[in-house]
mmCIF file of C-alpha atoms in Angstrom:
data_model
loop_
_atom_site.group_PDB
_atom_site.id
_atom_site.type_symbol
_atom_site.label_atom_id
_atom_site.label_comp_id
_atom_site.label_asym_id
_atom_site.label_seq_id
_atom_site.Cartn_x
_atom_site.Cartn_y
_atom_site.Cartn_z
ATOM 1 C CA MET A 31 -31.080 100.707 -101.980
ATOM 2 C CA SER A 32 -28.160 98.237 -102.007
ATOM 3 C CA VAL A 33 -28.175 94.960 -100.127
ATOM 4 C CA LEU A 34 -25.379 96.208 -97.853
ATOM 5 C CA THR A 35 -27.374 99.332 -96.990
ATOM 6 C CA ARG A 36 -30.552 97.397 -96.240
ATOM 7 C CA HIS A 37 -28.743 94.597 -94.388
ATOM 8 C CA PRO A 38 -25.799 95.979 -92.339
ATOM 9 C CA ARG A 39 -25.066 92.529 -90.949
ATOM 10 C CA TYR A 40 -24.021 91.430 -94.469
ATOM 11 C CA CYS A 41 -21.560 94.292 -94.552
ATOM 12 C CA LEU A 42 -20.091 93.157 -91.224
ATOM 13 C CA LEU A 43 -19.837 89.582 -92.468
ATOM 14 C CA LEU A 44 -18.088 90.727 -95.665
ATOM 15 C CA ILE A 45 -15.565 92.740 -93.648
ATOM 16 C CA CYS A 46 -14.807 89.711 -91.450
ATOM 17 C CA VAL A 47 -14.304 87.494 -94.504
ATOM 18 C CA LEU A 48 -11.976 90.020 -96.134
ATOM 19 C CA LEU A 49 -9.956 90.478 -92.939
ATOM 20 C CA GLY A 50 -9.661 86.710 -92.540
ATOM 21 C CA ALA A 51 -8.471 86.291 -96.106
ATOM 22 C CA PHE A 52 -5.946 89.100 -95.659
ATOM 23 C CA PHE A 53 -4.622 87.495 -92.470
ATOM 24 C CA MET A 54 -4.229 84.094 -94.121
ATOM 25 C CA LEU A 55 -2.461 85.517 -97.139
ATOM 26 C CA SER A 56 -0.163 87.754 -95.124
ATOM 27 C CA THR A 57 0.847 85.103 -92.541
ATOM 28 C CA PRO A 58 4.092 83.392 -93.598
ATOM 29 C CA SER A 59 4.009 79.616 -93.956
ATOM 30 C CA PHE A 60 6.681 77.316 -92.584
ATOM 31 C CA PRO A 61 7.732 73.816 -93.554
ATOM 32 C CA ALA A 62 6.097 71.002 -91.612
ATOM 33 C CA GLY A 63 7.996 70.279 -88.438
ATOM 34 C CA SER A 64 9.861 73.612 -88.398
ATOM 35 C CA LEU A 65 9.837 76.164 -85.603
ATOM 36 C CA ARG A 66 8.271 79.573 -86.109
ATOM 37 C CA PRO A 67 10.626 82.558 -85.915
ATOM 38 C CA GLY A 68 11.009 83.746 -82.353
ATOM 39 C CA SER A 69 10.454 80.331 -80.815
ATOM 40 C CA SER A 70 13.361 78.885 -78.884
ATOM 41 C CA ILE A 71 14.520 75.331 -79.417
ATOM 42 C CA SER A 72 15.961 75.252 -75.908
ATOM 43 C CA LYS A 73 12.538 76.049 -74.438
ATOM 44 C CA VAL A 74 10.802 73.423 -76.591
ATOM 45 C CA LEU A 75 13.364 70.818 -75.550
ATOM 46 C CA ALA A 76 13.019 71.749 -71.876
ATOM 47 C CA ASP A 77 9.237 71.421 -72.102
ATOM 48 C CA GLU A 78 9.530 68.076 -73.854
ATOM 49 C CA ASP A 79 11.977 66.792 -71.265
ATOM 50 C CA ARG A 80 9.579 67.674 -68.470
ATOM 51 C CA LEU A 81 6.949 65.573 -70.222
ATOM 52 C CA TYR A 82 9.532 62.833 -70.649
ATOM 53 C CA ASP A 83 10.081 62.831 -66.891
ATOM 54 C CA GLU A 84 6.392 62.019 -66.511
ATOM 55 C CA ALA A 85 6.855 59.041 -68.820
ATOM 56 C CA LEU A 86 9.693 57.810 -66.601
ATOM 57 C CA LYS A 87 7.332 57.875 -63.626
ATOM 58 C CA ALA A 88 4.790 55.917 -65.653
ATOM 59 C CA ARG A 89 7.508 53.375 -66.479
ATOM 60 C CA GLN A 90 8.173 52.784 -62.802
ATOM 61 C CA GLU A 91 4.464 52.461 -62.122
ATOM 62 C CA LEU A 92 4.214 49.834 -64.863
ATOM 63 C CA VAL A 93 7.137 47.940 -63.327
ATOM 64 C CA GLU A 94 5.401 47.944 -59.951
ATOM 65 C CA LYS A 95 2.182 46.762 -61.570
ATOM 66 C CA TRP A 96 3.653 43.770 -63.388
ATOM 67 C CA GLY A 97 6.684 43.133 -61.144
ATOM 68 C CA PRO A 98 6.701 44.622 -58.605
ATOM 69 C CA THR A 99 10.520 44.790 -59.088
ATOM 70 C CA ASP A 100 12.736 44.709 -62.180
ATOM 71 C CA GLU A 101 13.733 41.126 -61.396
ATOM 72 C CA ASP A 102 10.089 40.053 -61.524
ATOM 73 C CA VAL A 103 9.232 41.564 -64.910
ATOM 74 C CA ALA A 104 9.313 39.243 -67.900
ATOM 75 C CA SER A 105 10.262 41.122 -71.055
ATOM 76 C CA PHE A 106 7.957 39.021 -73.236
ATOM 77 C CA PRO A 107 5.362 37.243 -71.076
ATOM 78 C CA GLU A 108 4.088 33.862 -72.182
ATOM 79 C CA PRO A 109 0.471 33.919 -73.444
ATOM 80 C CA GLN A 110 -0.842 31.839 -70.553
ATOM 81 C CA THR A 111 0.207 34.498 -68.025
ATOM 82 C CA GLY A 112 -2.442 36.915 -69.240
ATOM 83 C CA TYR A 113 0.023 39.827 -68.956
ATOM 84 C CA PHE A 114 -0.817 42.400 -71.620
ATOM 85 C CA TYR A 115 2.501 44.094 -72.355
ATOM 86 C CA THR A 116 5.902 43.564 -73.984
ATOM 87 C CA LEU A 117 9.330 44.993 -73.216
ATOM 88 C CA TRP A 118 8.749 47.871 -75.623
ATOM 89 C CA ASP A 119 5.754 49.201 -73.664
ATOM 90 C CA PHE A 120 8.157 50.314 -70.928
ATOM 91 C CA PHE A 121 10.319 52.297 -73.352
ATOM 92 C CA LEU A 122 8.004 54.396 -75.477
ATOM 93 C CA PRO A 123 9.309 57.156 -77.816
ATOM 94 C CA VAL A 124 7.402 59.893 -76.022
ATOM 95 C CA PHE A 125 9.949 62.630 -76.738
ATOM 96 C CA ARG A 126 8.909 64.871 -79.634
ATOM 97 C CA CYS A 127 11.592 65.938 -82.074
ATOM 98 C CA PRO A 128 10.975 69.682 -82.648
ATOM 99 C CA HIS A 129 11.848 69.421 -86.347
ATOM 100 C CA LEU A 130 10.653 67.606 -89.442
ATOM 101 C CA VAL A 131 10.666 63.828 -88.899
ATOM 102 C CA GLN A 132 10.804 61.665 -92.020
ATOM 103 C CA ARG A 133 11.469 58.080 -92.995
ATOM 104 C CA VAL A 134 14.621 57.845 -95.079
ATOM 105 C CA GLY A 135 15.582 54.912 -97.296
ATOM 106 C CA THR A 136 13.640 51.973 -98.642
ATOM 107 C CA LEU A 137 10.252 50.966 -97.343
ATOM 108 C CA GLY A 138 10.384 47.868 -95.183
ATOM 109 C CA ASP A 139 13.614 46.672 -93.605
ATOM 110 C CA GLY A 140 16.440 49.139 -94.230
ATOM 111 C CA GLY A 141 14.733 52.527 -93.923
ATOM 112 C CA LYS A 142 15.115 54.664 -90.783
ATOM 113 C CA TRP A 143 13.306 57.599 -89.160
ATOM 114 C CA VAL A 144 15.399 60.788 -89.077
ATOM 115 C CA CYS A 145 14.910 64.074 -87.232
ATOM 116 C CA GLY A 146 15.719 67.429 -88.840
ATOM 117 C CA LEU A 147 17.449 66.216 -91.986
ATOM 118 C CA ASP A 148 16.523 69.522 -93.630
ATOM 119 C CA ARG A 149 18.458 71.376 -90.915
ATOM 120 C CA ILE A 150 21.475 69.098 -91.242
ATOM 121 C CA ALA A 151 21.411 69.654 -94.999
ATOM 122 C CA ARG A 152 21.557 73.428 -94.429
ATOM 123 C CA GLN A 153 24.116 73.545 -91.628
ATOM 124 C CA SER A 154 27.286 75.502 -92.295
ATOM 125 C CA LYS A 155 29.762 72.908 -91.023
ATOM 126 C CA PRO A 156 30.543 69.607 -92.773
ATOM 127 C CA CYS A 157 28.199 66.711 -92.022
ATOM 128 C CA THR A 158 29.442 63.328 -90.828
ATOM 129 C CA ILE A 159 27.449 60.085 -90.996
ATOM 130 C CA TYR A 160 28.507 56.740 -89.503
ATOM 131 C CA SER A 161 26.688 53.560 -90.491
ATOM 132 C CA PHE A 162 27.286 50.169 -88.888
ATOM 133 C CA GLY A 163 25.597 47.201 -90.537
ATOM 134 C CA ILE A 164 25.381 47.582 -94.316
ATOM 135 C CA ASN A 165 24.531 44.035 -95.442
ATOM 136 C CA GLY A 166 24.541 45.001 -99.121
ATOM 137 C CA GLU A 167 21.654 47.515 -98.835
ATOM 138 C CA SER A 168 22.507 51.229 -98.690
ATOM 139 C CA SER A 169 19.283 53.041 -99.566
ATOM 140 C CA PHE A 170 19.317 54.839 -96.210
ATOM 141 C CA GLU A 171 22.869 56.099 -96.577
ATOM 142 C CA ALA A 172 22.345 57.019 -100.239
ATOM 143 C CA ALA A 173 19.227 59.057 -99.433
ATOM 144 C CA LEU A 174 21.119 60.969 -96.753
ATOM 145 C CA LEU A 175 23.941 61.787 -99.172
ATOM 146 C CA GLU A 176 21.459 62.922 -101.816
ATOM 147 C CA ALA A 177 19.597 65.152 -99.360
ATOM 148 C CA ALA A 178 22.742 66.719 -97.907
ATOM 149 C CA PRO A 179 25.476 67.198 -100.537
ATOM 150 C CA HIS A 180 28.033 68.289 -97.933
ATOM 151 C CA CYS A 181 27.697 64.999 -95.993
ATOM 152 C CA GLU A 182 30.114 62.081 -96.111
ATOM 153 C CA VAL A 183 29.408 58.602 -94.812
ATOM 154 C CA TRP A 184 31.709 56.115 -93.104
ATOM 155 C CA GLY A 185 30.305 52.587 -93.417
ATOM 156 C CA TYR A 186 31.360 49.450 -91.514
ATOM 157 C CA ASP A 187 30.338 45.825 -91.971
ATOM 158 C CA PHE A 188 32.646 42.801 -91.856
ATOM 159 C CA SER A 189 30.086 40.600 -93.656
ATOM 160 C CA VAL A 190 30.349 42.485 -96.980
ATOM 161 C CA THR A 191 33.092 44.229 -98.945
ATOM 162 C CA SER A 192 31.422 47.475 -99.989
ATOM 163 C CA PHE A 193 28.371 49.668 -99.747
ATOM 164 C CA GLY A 194 25.259 48.423 -101.496
ATOM 165 C CA PRO A 195 24.564 49.319 -105.159
ATOM 166 C CA GLU A 196 22.646 52.460 -104.138
ATOM 167 C CA ILE A 197 26.058 54.018 -103.396
ATOM 168 C CA ALA A 198 28.604 51.713 -105.038
ATOM 169 C CA ASN A 199 27.003 52.137 -108.483
ATOM 170 C CA VAL A 200 26.589 55.923 -108.263
ATOM 171 C CA SER A 201 29.956 57.588 -108.662
ATOM 172 C CA ALA A 202 28.854 60.954 -107.237
ATOM 173 C CA LEU A 203 27.728 59.250 -104.029
ATOM 174 C CA ASP A 204 30.534 56.699 -103.894
ATOM 175 C CA ALA A 205 33.035 59.583 -103.883
ATOM 176 C CA ARG A 206 31.593 60.646 -100.504
ATOM 177 C CA GLY A 207 31.501 57.130 -99.079
ATOM 178 C CA HIS A 208 34.235 55.415 -97.062
ATOM 179 C CA PHE A 209 33.803 51.694 -96.422
ATOM 180 C CA PHE A 210 35.692 49.339 -94.098
ATOM 181 C CA SER A 211 35.173 45.648 -93.334
ATOM 182 C CA TYR A 212 35.430 46.178 -89.586
ATOM 183 C CA ALA A 213 33.216 45.178 -86.684
ATOM 184 C CA LEU A 214 31.947 47.621 -84.091
ATOM 185 C CA SER A 215 32.689 46.351 -80.598
ATOM 186 C CA GLY A 216 33.173 47.231 -76.953
ATOM 187 C CA ASP A 217 36.947 46.845 -77.262
ATOM 188 C CA ASP A 218 39.738 47.256 -79.810
ATOM 189 C CA ALA A 219 41.244 44.201 -81.501
ATOM 190 C CA PRO A 220 42.742 45.434 -84.794
ATOM 191 C CA HIS A 221 44.463 42.125 -85.539
ATOM 192 C CA ALA A 222 41.446 39.926 -84.903
ATOM 193 C CA THR A 223 39.383 38.344 -87.668
ATOM 194 C CA PRO A 224 37.445 40.431 -88.395
ATOM 195 C CA PRO A 225 39.197 43.525 -87.014
ATOM 196 C CA ARG A 226 37.037 45.181 -84.375
ATOM 197 C CA PHE A 227 37.074 48.662 -82.913
ATOM 198 C CA THR A 228 35.153 50.832 -80.497
ATOM 199 C CA LEU A 229 33.257 53.763 -81.938
ATOM 200 C CA GLN A 230 35.459 56.259 -80.128
ATOM 201 C CA SER A 231 38.580 54.637 -81.640
ATOM 202 C CA LEU A 232 37.154 54.822 -85.152
ATOM 203 C CA MET A 233 36.284 58.490 -84.657
ATOM 204 C CA GLN A 234 39.857 59.127 -83.549
ATOM 205 C CA GLN A 235 41.257 57.253 -86.547
ATOM 206 C CA ASN A 236 39.088 59.322 -88.904
ATOM 207 C CA GLY A 237 39.806 62.643 -87.179
ATOM 208 C CA HIS A 238 36.183 63.230 -86.175
ATOM 209 C CA ASP A 239 34.955 64.858 -82.999
ATOM 210 C CA PHE A 240 31.226 64.675 -83.819
ATOM 211 C CA ILE A 241 28.788 62.436 -85.714
ATOM 212 C CA ASP A 242 25.634 64.074 -87.076
ATOM 213 C CA ILE A 243 23.810 60.819 -87.831
ATOM 214 C CA LEU A 244 24.774 57.454 -86.345
ATOM 215 C CA LYS A 245 23.123 54.253 -87.601
ATOM 216 C CA VAL A 246 23.736 51.020 -85.718
ATOM 217 C CA ASP A 247 22.314 47.646 -86.804
ATOM 218 C CA ILE A 248 24.788 44.995 -85.643
ATOM 219 C CA GLU A 249 22.788 41.975 -84.464
ATOM 220 C CA SER A 250 22.920 42.492 -80.655
ATOM 221 C CA TRP A 251 26.467 43.849 -80.474
ATOM 222 C CA GLU A 252 24.877 47.279 -79.920
ATOM 223 C CA PHE A 253 24.718 46.636 -76.186
ATOM 224 C CA GLU A 254 28.438 46.376 -75.475
ATOM 225 C CA SER A 255 29.386 48.813 -78.256
ATOM 226 C CA LEU A 256 27.158 51.632 -77.015
ATOM 227 C CA ASP A 257 28.117 50.899 -73.402
ATOM 228 C CA ALA A 258 31.758 51.481 -74.319
ATOM 229 C CA PHE A 259 30.864 54.626 -76.281
ATOM 230 C CA VAL A 260 28.915 56.113 -73.377
ATOM 231 C CA ASP A 261 31.685 55.125 -70.940
ATOM 232 C CA ALA A 262 34.176 57.122 -72.998
ATOM 233 C CA PHE A 263 32.256 60.390 -72.663
ATOM 234 C CA ILE A 264 29.703 60.175 -69.848
ATOM 235 C CA PRO A 265 30.698 59.434 -66.229
ATOM 236 C CA SER A 266 28.909 56.489 -64.655
ATOM 237 C CA PRO A 267 26.754 56.376 -62.621
ATOM 238 C CA SER A 268 24.613 59.238 -63.871
ATOM 239 C CA TYR A 269 26.321 62.634 -63.781
ATOM 240 C CA GLU A 270 22.999 64.226 -62.897
ATOM 241 C CA ALA A 271 22.730 62.136 -59.735
ATOM 242 C CA HIS A 272 25.944 63.681 -58.434
ATOM 243 C CA HIS A 273 25.346 67.160 -59.871
ATOM 244 C CA PRO A 274 21.598 67.738 -59.374
ATOM 245 C CA HIS A 275 21.872 71.503 -59.915
ATOM 246 C CA ALA A 276 23.976 71.368 -63.071
ATOM 247 C CA ALA A 277 22.636 73.384 -65.993
ATOM 248 C CA PRO A 278 22.171 71.507 -69.303
ATOM 249 C CA ALA A 279 25.194 73.312 -70.743
ATOM 250 C CA GLU A 280 27.345 71.909 -67.919
ATOM 251 C CA LEU A 281 26.404 68.274 -68.466
ATOM 252 C CA PRO A 282 28.822 65.971 -70.328
ATOM 253 C CA VAL A 283 27.975 65.561 -73.997
ATOM 254 C CA LEU A 284 27.934 62.486 -76.194
ATOM 255 C CA PRO A 285 29.425 63.520 -79.585
ATOM 256 C CA VAL A 286 26.475 62.507 -81.704
ATOM 257 C CA GLY A 287 23.406 64.382 -82.941
ATOM 258 C CA GLN A 288 21.028 61.466 -83.385
ATOM 259 C CA LEU A 289 21.030 57.679 -83.339
ATOM 260 C CA GLN A 290 19.105 55.253 -85.544
ATOM 261 C CA LEU A 291 19.307 51.912 -83.749
ATOM 262 C CA GLU A 292 17.907 48.442 -84.269
ATOM 263 C CA ILE A 293 17.713 46.754 -80.886
ATOM 264 C CA HIS A 294 18.028 42.974 -80.680
ATOM 265 C CA ALA A 295 16.628 42.030 -77.267
ATOM 266 C CA TRP A 296 17.983 38.490 -77.437
ATOM 267 C CA GLY A 297 19.174 36.269 -74.605
ATOM 268 C CA GLN A 298 20.575 37.978 -71.521
ATOM 269 C CA ASN A 299 20.437 41.396 -73.164
ATOM 270 C CA GLY A 300 16.676 41.048 -73.353
ATOM 271 C CA GLU A 301 16.243 40.354 -69.637
ATOM 272 C CA PHE A 302 14.235 43.235 -68.254
ATOM 273 C CA LYS A 303 16.531 44.338 -65.415
ATOM 274 C CA ARG A 304 19.627 44.224 -67.624
ATOM 275 C CA PHE A 305 17.878 45.937 -70.529
ATOM 276 C CA ARG A 306 16.466 48.722 -68.368
ATOM 277 C CA LYS A 307 19.903 49.514 -66.926
ATOM 278 C CA TRP A 308 21.395 49.712 -70.432
ATOM 279 C CA TRP A 309 18.534 51.807 -71.792
ATOM 280 C CA GLU A 310 18.667 54.269 -68.906
ATOM 281 C CA ARG A 311 22.384 54.749 -69.505
ATOM 282 C CA LEU A 312 21.446 56.054 -72.953
ATOM 283 C CA GLU A 313 18.875 58.360 -71.363
ATOM 284 C CA ASN A 314 21.414 59.598 -68.799
ATOM 285 C CA ALA A 315 23.724 60.404 -71.720
ATOM 286 C CA GLY A 316 21.098 62.775 -73.139
ATOM 287 C CA LEU A 317 19.530 60.498 -75.759
ATOM 288 C CA ARG A 318 15.757 60.694 -76.105
ATOM 289 C CA PRO A 319 13.698 58.283 -78.256
ATOM 290 C CA PHE A 320 11.406 60.082 -80.715
ATOM 291 C CA TRP A 321 10.300 57.194 -82.937
ATOM 292 C CA THR A 322 9.999 53.434 -82.982
ATOM 293 C CA GLU A 323 8.675 50.687 -85.187
ATOM 294 C CA PRO A 324 8.749 46.913 -84.648
ATOM 295 C CA ASN A 325 10.676 44.783 -87.096
ATOM 296 C CA LEU A 326 7.657 43.030 -88.566
ATOM 297 C CA VAL A 327 9.695 41.585 -91.442
ATOM 298 C CA TYR A 328 11.632 39.565 -88.880
ATOM 299 C CA ILE A 329 8.427 38.468 -87.136
ATOM 300 C CA ASN A 330 6.988 37.368 -90.470
ATOM 301 C CA LEU A 331 10.112 35.426 -91.472
ATOM 302 C CA VAL A 332 10.543 33.724 -88.108
ATOM 303 C CA ARG A 333 6.962 32.834 -87.349
ATOM 304 C CA GLY A 334 6.135 32.247 -83.725
ATOM 305 C CA SER A 335 9.133 34.253 -82.559
ATOM 306 C CA LYS A 336 8.982 36.899 -79.860
ATOM 307 C CA PRO A 337 8.783 40.543 -81.012
ATOM 308 C CA ASP A 338 12.314 41.121 -79.732
ATOM 309 C CA LEU A 339 13.606 43.300 -82.590
ATOM 310 C CA ALA A 340 12.632 46.948 -82.766
ATOM 311 C CA GLU A 341 13.884 50.054 -84.549
ATOM 312 C CA TYR A 342 14.354 53.180 -82.425
ATOM 313 C CA SER A 343 15.445 56.697 -83.300
ATOM 314 C CA PHE A 344 16.983 58.951 -80.646
ATOM 315 C CA MET A 345 18.007 62.593 -80.652
ATOM 316 C CA ASN A 346 20.681 64.018 -78.396
ATOM 317 C CA ILE A 347 19.227 66.907 -76.379
ATOM 318 C CA ARG A 348 22.673 68.142 -75.298
ATOM 319 C CA GLY A 349 25.531 69.878 -77.042
ATOM 320 C CA ASN A 350 25.542 72.446 -79.827
ATOM 321 C CA HIS A 351 24.368 70.825 -83.025
ATOM 322 C CA ALA A 352 21.683 71.332 -85.670
ATOM 323 C CA LEU A 353 18.891 69.659 -83.688
ATOM 324 C CA VAL A 354 19.318 71.656 -80.472
ATOM 325 C CA SER A 355 20.759 74.984 -81.580
ATOM 326 C CA ASP A 356 18.928 78.015 -82.947
ATOM 327 C CA ARG A 357 22.084 78.744 -84.945
ATOM 328 C CA TYR A 358 23.541 75.966 -87.008
#
């Protein structure tokens, strides 16, 4: 008599093991961070935004705890106050990018966190990258160009004369790079020294109506520059406040897919009330933070300084681009 005949439970166990193995082998695998076929990006984004709304309520509760008003909140409390928070605790990256998230570029200062680069690399339309703040180091921009051969990058930095060696010394990449010694600003002054332009003016000069990846690292000028950019496309105050029943497709759209931003919360820009108003303008424009990391290199170099520099990555939840569309 066989073991299976004498012990039916072994036969049942063997069948379960075989069925499990068959299921595992026959189930298709998907890259990390990708959506399974049949899932809808729009539904995932809607679910994430509902969770994000809960984070906004928690932000207000934190203000009331430590304030109780915006005017009363210190962005970086002095140690003797015993207040256990910093500015960044009010603005957490609680939105989840529904695609692969990866750090692109060099480790340490210079690399950035990007959402859905694999999707951008596969999209059918040309890919446009803008990078403000080069400072002689272009590992981030070079890695993007290598990952997505149909991308081109427009770089701007008045403190240097070219991209860093990661692009300048690689002819195949340099051919897809366009560099200008201009400053990004909240107004246009083409005859100033250095020449300065708004982002919307530069897009018009270059014939672009959309930026897939926008990197901004411009030593606190991001506040007025992004204010001007949002002003050009998003009515203020919030469109949603005046159109509470508007569908997402009806909301005004900022022409950018994602934003990699170093924030310099220095001086007046770092005052809590002022900062919160600026930040919430980005949120009202459809930008959602999905990643952050403090600039610890800066903290280490300037010992005893406040942790007032932080890297954030945002995705735009509106429009029709690779991060929000099932067809790209």
